[in-house]
XYZ file of C-alpha atoms in Angstrom:
548
model
C 0.091 -0.022 -0.181
C 2.642 2.611 0.677
C 6.468 3.050 0.890
C 7.669 1.752 4.303
C 11.600 2.086 3.787
C 12.801 4.586 6.411
C 14.193 7.833 5.300
C 17.828 8.853 5.392
C 19.561 9.036 8.890
C 19.051 12.677 9.305
C 15.474 12.920 8.320
C 14.865 9.700 10.414
C 16.355 11.617 13.400
C 13.776 14.503 12.675
C 11.045 12.009 12.438
C 12.117 10.394 15.786
C 12.301 13.923 17.692
C 8.741 14.850 16.045
C 7.311 11.718 17.443
C 8.758 12.103 21.025
C 7.352 15.631 21.010
C 3.946 14.715 19.724
C 3.798 11.830 22.238
C 4.174 14.095 25.177
C 1.056 16.105 23.798
C -0.821 12.945 22.803
C -0.984 11.203 26.116
C -2.770 13.801 28.158
C -4.989 14.763 25.335
C -6.050 11.204 24.955
C -6.817 11.141 28.764
C -8.769 14.208 28.398
C -10.776 12.978 25.082
C -11.310 9.745 26.882
C -13.579 11.408 29.556
C -15.083 13.445 26.540
C -16.274 10.158 25.079
C -17.389 8.842 28.529
C -14.926 6.118 28.312
C -12.200 4.963 30.633
C -8.663 6.507 29.973
C -7.095 3.024 29.109
C -9.672 2.733 26.200
C -8.477 5.917 24.530
C -4.853 4.833 24.881
C -5.305 1.520 23.190
C -7.336 3.131 20.520
C -4.539 5.578 19.873
C -1.947 2.908 19.818
C -3.780 0.727 17.308
C -4.589 3.604 15.068
C -1.079 4.840 14.823
C 0.197 1.496 13.807
C -2.797 0.889 11.240
C -2.232 4.352 9.798
C 1.609 3.876 9.593
C 0.901 0.928 7.059
C -1.980 2.020 5.168
C -2.064 6.019 5.253
C -1.159 8.311 2.550
C -0.076 11.415 4.474
C 3.421 11.451 5.647
C 2.675 13.766 8.549
C -1.136 13.014 9.674
C -1.353 12.037 13.304
C -4.361 9.681 13.868
C -6.042 8.669 17.057
C -8.728 9.833 19.372
C -9.773 13.304 18.404
C -12.113 15.997 20.053
C -14.954 15.942 17.516
C -15.429 12.159 17.387
C -14.789 11.907 20.970
C -17.590 14.325 21.735
C -19.944 12.542 19.191
C -19.025 9.332 20.916
C -19.921 10.529 24.162
C -23.295 12.040 22.916
C -24.075 8.777 21.278
C -23.188 6.900 24.444
C -25.477 9.102 26.587
C -28.441 8.465 24.163
C -27.888 4.834 23.357
C -26.346 2.961 26.397
C -29.011 1.295 28.784
C -28.611 0.238 32.339
C -27.195 -3.104 32.484
C -25.252 -2.866 29.185
C -21.489 -1.910 28.972
C -20.978 1.478 27.727
C -17.526 0.465 26.411
C -18.994 -2.502 24.447
C -21.371 0.094 22.777
C -18.494 2.393 21.978
C -16.328 -0.489 20.592
C -19.281 -1.544 18.444
C -19.591 2.199 17.223
C -15.873 2.100 16.256
C -16.477 -1.151 14.333
C -19.485 0.279 12.601
C -17.588 3.593 11.685
C -14.774 1.447 10.115
C -17.377 -0.783 7.935
C -18.799 2.560 6.755
C -15.445 3.786 5.652
C -14.511 0.486 4.320
C -17.562 0.178 2.242
C -17.308 3.810 1.059
C -13.684 3.097 -0.076
C -14.825 0.223 -1.827
C -17.661 2.015 -3.549
C -15.691 4.713 -4.533
C -17.358 7.327 -2.564
C -14.110 9.333 -1.415
C -15.366 12.457 -3.456
C -17.918 13.028 -0.459
C -15.125 14.691 1.260
C -15.770 17.725 -1.044
C -19.444 18.148 -0.153
C -18.474 20.392 2.844
C -17.560 24.069 1.793
C -14.981 25.907 3.781
C -17.300 28.178 5.542
C -19.253 25.115 6.898
C -16.220 23.518 8.171
C -15.054 26.771 9.809
C -18.416 27.126 11.572
C -18.873 23.384 12.203
C -15.529 23.373 13.985
C -16.536 26.677 15.876
C -19.720 24.893 17.068
C -17.842 21.692 18.044
C -15.456 23.883 20.300
C -18.385 25.367 21.966
C -19.802 21.912 22.878
C -16.419 20.825 23.903
C -16.037 23.637 26.325
C -19.555 23.336 27.547
C -19.319 19.607 28.038
C -16.547 20.290 30.574
C -18.542 22.252 33.082
C -19.032 19.555 35.332
C -15.534 18.359 35.482
C -14.198 21.840 35.616
C -16.362 23.090 38.506
C -16.655 19.976 40.516
C -20.361 20.391 40.546
C -22.702 17.041 40.518
C -24.296 18.046 37.236
C -27.712 16.056 36.458
C -27.540 14.622 33.179
C -29.134 16.653 30.545
C -28.453 18.576 27.399
C -25.141 20.604 27.677
C -27.020 23.905 27.613
C -29.286 22.731 30.282
C -26.457 21.399 32.395
C -24.762 24.816 31.896
C -27.826 26.583 33.157
C -28.083 24.239 36.010
C -24.730 25.416 37.331
C -25.503 29.007 36.764
C -28.595 28.460 38.934
C -26.791 26.412 41.543
C -23.622 28.235 42.261
C -23.296 26.587 45.750
C -22.436 23.181 43.878
C -19.425 24.704 42.458
C -16.187 23.203 44.141
C -13.674 26.238 44.603
C -10.343 24.241 44.633
C -11.631 22.458 41.468
C -12.367 25.440 39.649
C -8.939 26.895 40.814
C -7.009 23.824 39.306
C -8.931 24.081 36.160
C -8.257 27.816 35.485
C -4.838 27.683 36.847
C -3.949 24.695 34.309
C -5.829 26.571 31.328
C -3.585 29.556 32.023
C -0.421 27.649 32.020
C -1.671 25.797 28.629
C -2.534 29.217 26.894
C 0.696 30.875 28.247
C 2.852 27.928 27.294
C 1.390 27.618 23.849
C 2.403 31.403 23.242
C 6.004 31.031 24.554
C 6.617 27.486 23.250
C 4.055 26.590 20.491
C 6.060 23.640 19.298
C 6.551 21.993 23.023
C 4.829 19.356 25.261
C 2.784 22.135 26.687
C -0.317 19.717 27.782
C 2.057 17.266 29.504
C 3.951 20.086 31.289
C 0.620 21.500 32.414
C -0.632 18.374 33.466
C 2.461 17.432 35.468
C 2.501 20.873 36.982
C -1.119 20.472 38.053
C -0.507 17.025 39.539
C 2.419 18.306 41.507
C 0.458 21.259 43.056
C -2.681 19.320 43.820
C -0.341 16.570 45.526
C 1.738 18.960 47.642
C -1.385 20.728 48.387
C -3.218 17.887 49.364
C -6.258 19.120 47.119
C -7.189 15.429 46.444
C -8.206 15.045 50.050
C -10.596 17.882 50.031
C -12.515 16.929 46.842
C -10.182 17.560 43.804
C -10.835 14.426 41.641
C -8.093 12.602 39.958
C -7.876 10.086 37.166
C -7.398 6.974 39.681
C -5.511 3.727 38.800
C -5.102 2.789 34.960
C -5.715 -0.853 33.956
C -2.974 -0.954 31.393
C -2.882 -4.842 30.709
C -3.219 -6.095 27.255
C -6.939 -5.506 26.237
C -9.240 -8.330 25.205
C -9.244 -8.707 21.508
C -12.540 -9.520 19.801
C -15.834 -8.408 18.901
C -17.850 -6.464 21.396
C -21.425 -7.527 22.781
C -24.326 -6.158 20.662
C -26.345 -3.867 22.677
C -30.151 -4.662 22.679
C -31.531 -1.181 22.096
C -30.435 1.703 19.577
C -28.745 -0.356 16.785
C -30.411 1.943 14.163
C -29.237 5.057 16.365
C -25.755 3.389 16.352
C -25.655 3.207 12.550
C -26.802 6.703 11.830
C -24.213 7.989 14.603
C -21.565 5.773 12.938
C -22.299 7.581 9.363
C -22.025 11.050 10.871
C -18.623 10.078 12.508
C -17.403 8.447 9.228
C -18.278 11.782 7.370
C -16.913 14.081 9.807
C -13.773 11.852 10.550
C -13.047 11.381 6.911
C -13.466 15.073 6.043
C -11.334 16.116 8.985
C -8.506 13.472 7.578
C -8.478 14.514 4.057
C -8.464 18.280 4.943
C -5.902 18.190 7.520
C -3.546 15.919 5.353
C -3.922 18.097 2.166
C -3.513 21.238 4.245
C -0.091 19.991 5.266
C 0.691 18.080 2.194
C 0.381 21.322 -0.118
C 3.048 22.928 1.771
C 5.753 20.127 0.838
C 4.368 18.912 -2.303
C 2.879 15.607 -0.873
C -0.007 13.941 -2.890
C -2.812 12.799 -0.596
C -5.034 9.877 -2.009
C -8.532 10.430 -0.723
C -9.330 6.729 -1.051
C -6.410 5.507 0.806
C -7.244 8.039 3.605
C -10.679 6.464 3.658
C -9.267 3.028 3.737
C -6.678 3.913 6.604
C -9.419 5.613 8.527
C -11.902 2.421 8.226
C -8.993 0.085 9.247
C -7.915 2.329 12.174
C -11.555 2.360 13.523
C -11.915 -1.369 13.053
C -8.661 -1.925 14.931
C -9.864 0.495 17.668
C -13.193 -1.546 18.032
C -11.303 -4.797 18.213
C -9.350 -3.619 21.209
C -12.517 -2.239 22.690
C -11.482 1.480 22.282
C -13.758 4.005 20.593
C -13.987 5.850 17.279
C -10.753 7.749 16.068
C -9.963 10.410 13.401
C -7.024 12.630 12.891
C -5.545 15.521 15.120
C -4.889 18.864 13.446
C -2.999 20.057 16.517
C -0.668 17.009 16.697
C -0.157 17.113 12.968
C 0.972 20.784 13.178
C 3.484 19.875 15.907
C 4.944 17.024 13.527
C 5.245 19.710 10.760
C 6.672 22.366 13.014
C 9.376 19.846 14.611
C 10.378 18.691 11.204
C 8.699 15.275 10.778
C 8.432 14.677 7.242
C 7.384 11.015 6.823
C 5.119 8.211 8.362
C 8.092 7.255 10.633
C 7.196 10.235 12.747
C 3.988 8.269 13.383
C 5.552 5.266 14.446
C 7.963 7.099 16.736
C 4.920 8.733 18.209
C 3.393 5.270 19.003
C 6.662 3.918 20.491
C 7.325 6.981 22.651
C 3.436 7.007 23.661
C 3.910 3.362 24.861
C 7.299 4.113 26.877
C 5.842 7.399 28.344
C 2.600 5.696 29.527
C 4.536 2.645 30.908
C 7.149 4.779 32.806
C 4.431 7.348 34.273
C 1.713 5.154 34.825
C 1.691 6.047 38.573
C 1.712 9.836 37.792
C -1.079 9.375 35.168
C -3.393 7.851 37.840
C -2.948 11.169 39.816
C -3.559 13.496 37.084
C -6.239 16.007 38.307
C -9.791 15.710 36.575
C -10.089 19.425 36.353
C -6.734 19.861 34.644
C -7.927 17.332 31.997
C -10.985 19.466 31.519
C -8.553 22.316 31.046
C -6.810 20.427 28.299
C -10.287 20.051 26.488
C -11.104 23.394 26.926
C -7.779 24.742 25.522
C -8.278 22.146 22.557
C -11.666 23.672 21.932
C -10.363 27.166 21.875
C -7.852 26.234 19.422
C -10.418 25.046 17.220
C -12.072 28.432 16.696
C -10.399 30.121 13.942
C -11.164 33.663 14.165
C -9.258 34.683 11.291
C -10.891 32.422 9.003
C -14.179 33.960 10.151
C -12.749 37.383 9.328
C -11.369 36.264 5.983
C -14.873 34.711 5.029
C -16.562 37.975 6.051
C -14.382 39.856 3.750
C -15.096 37.784 0.858
C -18.775 37.209 0.808
C -21.453 37.832 3.693
C -23.500 35.130 2.433
C -20.726 32.762 3.016
C -20.261 34.213 6.417
C -24.130 33.629 7.216
C -23.376 29.929 6.280
C -20.678 29.672 8.818
C -22.398 31.379 11.660
C -25.500 29.158 10.865
C -23.634 25.986 11.115
C -22.127 27.069 14.439
C -25.475 28.016 16.140
C -26.911 24.647 14.567
C -24.139 22.634 16.161
C -24.426 24.512 19.503
C -28.487 24.446 19.650
C -29.395 21.131 18.015
C -26.159 18.890 19.069
C -23.343 17.174 17.118
C -25.236 14.697 15.128
C -28.026 17.288 13.782
C -25.136 19.609 13.494
C -23.533 17.278 10.932
C -26.958 17.221 9.021
C -27.055 20.962 9.174
C -23.396 21.197 7.705
C -24.203 18.850 4.983
C -27.606 20.585 4.015
C -26.130 23.953 4.108
C -23.071 22.801 1.885
C -25.372 21.275 -0.919
C -27.860 23.991 -0.569
C -24.997 26.590 -1.105
C -24.026 24.527 -4.167
C -27.619 24.254 -5.473
C -28.015 28.116 -5.062
C -24.869 28.858 -7.106
C -25.755 26.670 -10.063
C -29.596 27.671 -9.778
C -28.793 31.456 -10.166
C -25.348 31.464 -12.048
C -23.525 34.450 -13.492
C -24.304 35.229 -17.023
C -22.929 37.552 -19.636
C -23.774 39.507 -22.845
C -20.611 39.663 -24.768
C -19.115 42.236 -26.858
C -16.117 43.536 -28.645
C -13.309 45.462 -26.629
C -11.081 47.652 -28.578
C -7.294 46.356 -28.791
C -8.479 43.101 -26.861
C -8.886 39.861 -28.847
C -12.032 37.953 -28.293
C -15.261 38.533 -26.903
C -15.949 39.493 -23.252
C -18.591 40.358 -20.898
C -19.790 43.936 -21.373
C -20.206 44.515 -17.775
C -16.497 44.091 -17.270
C -15.218 46.907 -19.813
C -16.743 50.465 -20.018
C -15.561 50.511 -23.729
C -17.186 47.113 -24.776
C -19.633 47.222 -27.459
C -22.173 44.570 -28.714
C -22.043 43.678 -32.281
C -25.171 45.375 -33.924
C -27.839 42.984 -34.356
C -26.084 40.096 -32.746
C -26.776 39.116 -28.864
C -23.915 36.845 -27.572
C -25.024 35.429 -24.384
C -23.062 33.168 -21.906
C -24.666 31.173 -19.163
C -22.106 30.221 -16.635
C -23.439 26.811 -15.512
C -24.744 23.466 -16.477
C -28.137 23.738 -17.873
C -30.623 21.715 -15.837
C -33.899 21.529 -13.904
C -32.631 23.838 -11.166
C -31.908 26.855 -13.483
C -33.885 26.387 -16.623
C -36.256 28.850 -15.829
C -33.898 31.354 -14.772
C -32.054 30.694 -18.040
C -34.956 31.523 -20.184
C -35.724 34.618 -18.100
C -32.442 36.012 -18.316
C -32.116 35.551 -22.066
C -35.630 36.895 -22.731
C -34.456 40.037 -20.542
C -31.371 40.456 -22.783
C -33.615 39.866 -26.092
C -35.915 42.534 -25.005
C -32.905 45.064 -24.079
C -30.996 44.546 -27.281
C -33.535 43.490 -29.923
C -31.192 41.205 -31.906
C -31.576 39.532 -35.338
C -29.401 36.688 -33.678
C -28.860 35.175 -30.577
C -25.654 33.449 -30.262
C -25.585 31.147 -27.153
C -21.920 30.747 -26.208
C -22.278 27.414 -24.536
C -18.445 27.002 -23.464
C -19.735 26.759 -19.764
C -22.525 24.287 -20.171
C -20.734 21.103 -19.596
C -24.187 19.318 -19.022
C -27.639 19.431 -20.127
C -30.564 17.576 -18.760
C -33.973 16.906 -20.191
C -35.452 19.866 -18.565
C -32.471 22.082 -20.031
C -32.981 20.466 -23.533
C -36.739 21.608 -23.161
C -35.618 25.029 -22.202
C -33.415 25.427 -25.185
C -36.281 24.305 -27.455
C -38.603 26.617 -25.813
C -36.247 29.546 -26.486
C -35.695 28.414 -30.026
C -39.639 28.275 -30.699
C -39.904 31.854 -29.222
C -37.056 33.462 -31.280
C -38.359 31.707 -34.401
C -41.895 33.430 -33.946
C -39.965 36.693 -33.572
C -38.056 36.007 -36.670
C -34.786 35.753 -34.728
C -32.228 33.218 -35.189
C -30.736 30.942 -32.427
C -27.299 29.811 -32.905
C -24.731 28.035 -30.766
C -21.049 28.286 -30.255
C -18.424 26.336 -28.372
C -20.919 23.480 -27.656
C -18.920 20.728 -26.109
C -19.314 16.990 -27.077
C -21.002 15.608 -24.058
C -23.819 17.839 -24.232
C -23.875 17.592 -28.145
C -24.352 13.810 -27.462
C -27.119 14.480 -24.990
C -28.802 17.093 -27.017
C -28.740 15.166 -30.552
C -31.613 12.609 -29.804
C -33.976 15.313 -28.898
C -33.881 16.875 -32.475
C -33.031 20.312 -31.340
C -29.707 20.520 -33.084
C -31.391 19.541 -36.363
C -33.895 22.341 -35.876
C -31.309 24.906 -34.936
C -29.389 23.737 -38.180
C -25.895 22.723 -38.614
C -25.150 26.101 -40.445
C -25.925 27.867 -37.039
C -23.556 25.614 -34.962
C -20.080 26.882 -34.650
C -17.046 25.604 -33.118
C -15.874 28.898 -32.082
C -17.028 32.598 -31.601
C -15.000 34.217 -34.335
C -16.489 31.813 -37.054
C -19.776 32.382 -35.731
C -19.326 36.311 -35.837
C -18.105 35.859 -39.478
C -21.032 33.936 -40.524
C -23.407 36.505 -38.906
C -21.697 39.274 -40.879
C -21.856 37.192 -43.973
C -25.562 36.271 -43.839
C -27.078 39.613 -42.532
C -26.959 43.302 -43.244
C -26.872 45.052 -39.768
C -27.865 48.797 -39.709
């Protein structure tokens, strides 16, 4: 599947250093995300280990860091809260969810569905990640305040804490805020360093020396780091359909995140990312996570950024991350058990804050207000309706935006510009002039059911304005014409014929020509009015008419 030979010694040293650095970041992050997914810490660690190993073999990105990730962990936690019933193992349900995510990805890879990653526009993704960041932060209200919050929706839980300030545990809040401050400042001072691990170790030392665990500050507790039981999890008696729909949502979000992150860093170094292989690798990594009774995995943009910044340039940085993480967990197991829960909550909040890309919101606002509205609507949809409906909101908005663009596309009346070859949109040049008696009209989209009426309306308006003898349709942007579009062309031809106006076509591509041929419209237009280029059409018009 991929080239696994190690790089040159110097590059291998850089990959090893990147792996060790990322491992110091990964361990506390995975422990925090395990809580986000409502899973024991060891489940997240084993999921990370097997995901790194699988991606090393199957992945196409030299730098992508896979494993437990904030979005999929949050989606898993939301699913477990809704699906798991008393008496059944939440860990079995999460493992089954990982297997289902893996199966969805593998089936999609076999079916050639990797193109689905392109359905989410940049504004939707920016807004979606901001919404996820908000949910991540809100989800830590209980762990970060020490309040015994009743299980409910996240907004309801936050409102409950606001109404019951006496339930807040002061020392817990202090530990959480102090750790968050260390993380934020540390990231500014040492952006490529193991800031989360340093912050967690500092919080652990402070809590231990101050005896805060004895006054109610919760800690992780003993970790079961024995080898996991391999095999398929028990199937829950309830929620199989909800499990499948959740798996589909996680697969879409996880795969999109994988591909976009891999491409973003691949573009910097000229690396080619194979979307189908990414889908295959993600599927296999989730199957492996399910077999070791972990939970769904994806990729981490923050860990990938560290690999890039430190100098990792091959998949061997991922393998060194795996080795370093295993050694780190084995060496620091007693210390990990004493990690304060509010400090882990701070790690989640810190990761959430880093997901909000304010500069991208500003850039989108400066580019087009409608796209800013899409981004903000997606954010609100995720915050108000939750993660899974938020995915549907994001996909619907993406598809709706595409449909809006092709249903009301740009069009142009073309004319001649002095000292400039070719024909151009008359709105683009003050000195552009239409050829007298000739309306050259260009419609910049495929002609199909969603825009057929708009096409007719726009052409009729131009005909009424210019009163031409010929209407020359520049079809260079019409890569596709469906039956409704063909009917619209025929309706236009018939209307123009009644008015004594000739309809001509230029630059009609072969695919729409083949589609239109059986309808007979090309014969009715006449081969003498179908041209390969605009200059030949203009020459024919001048030869057959006598414009005033």
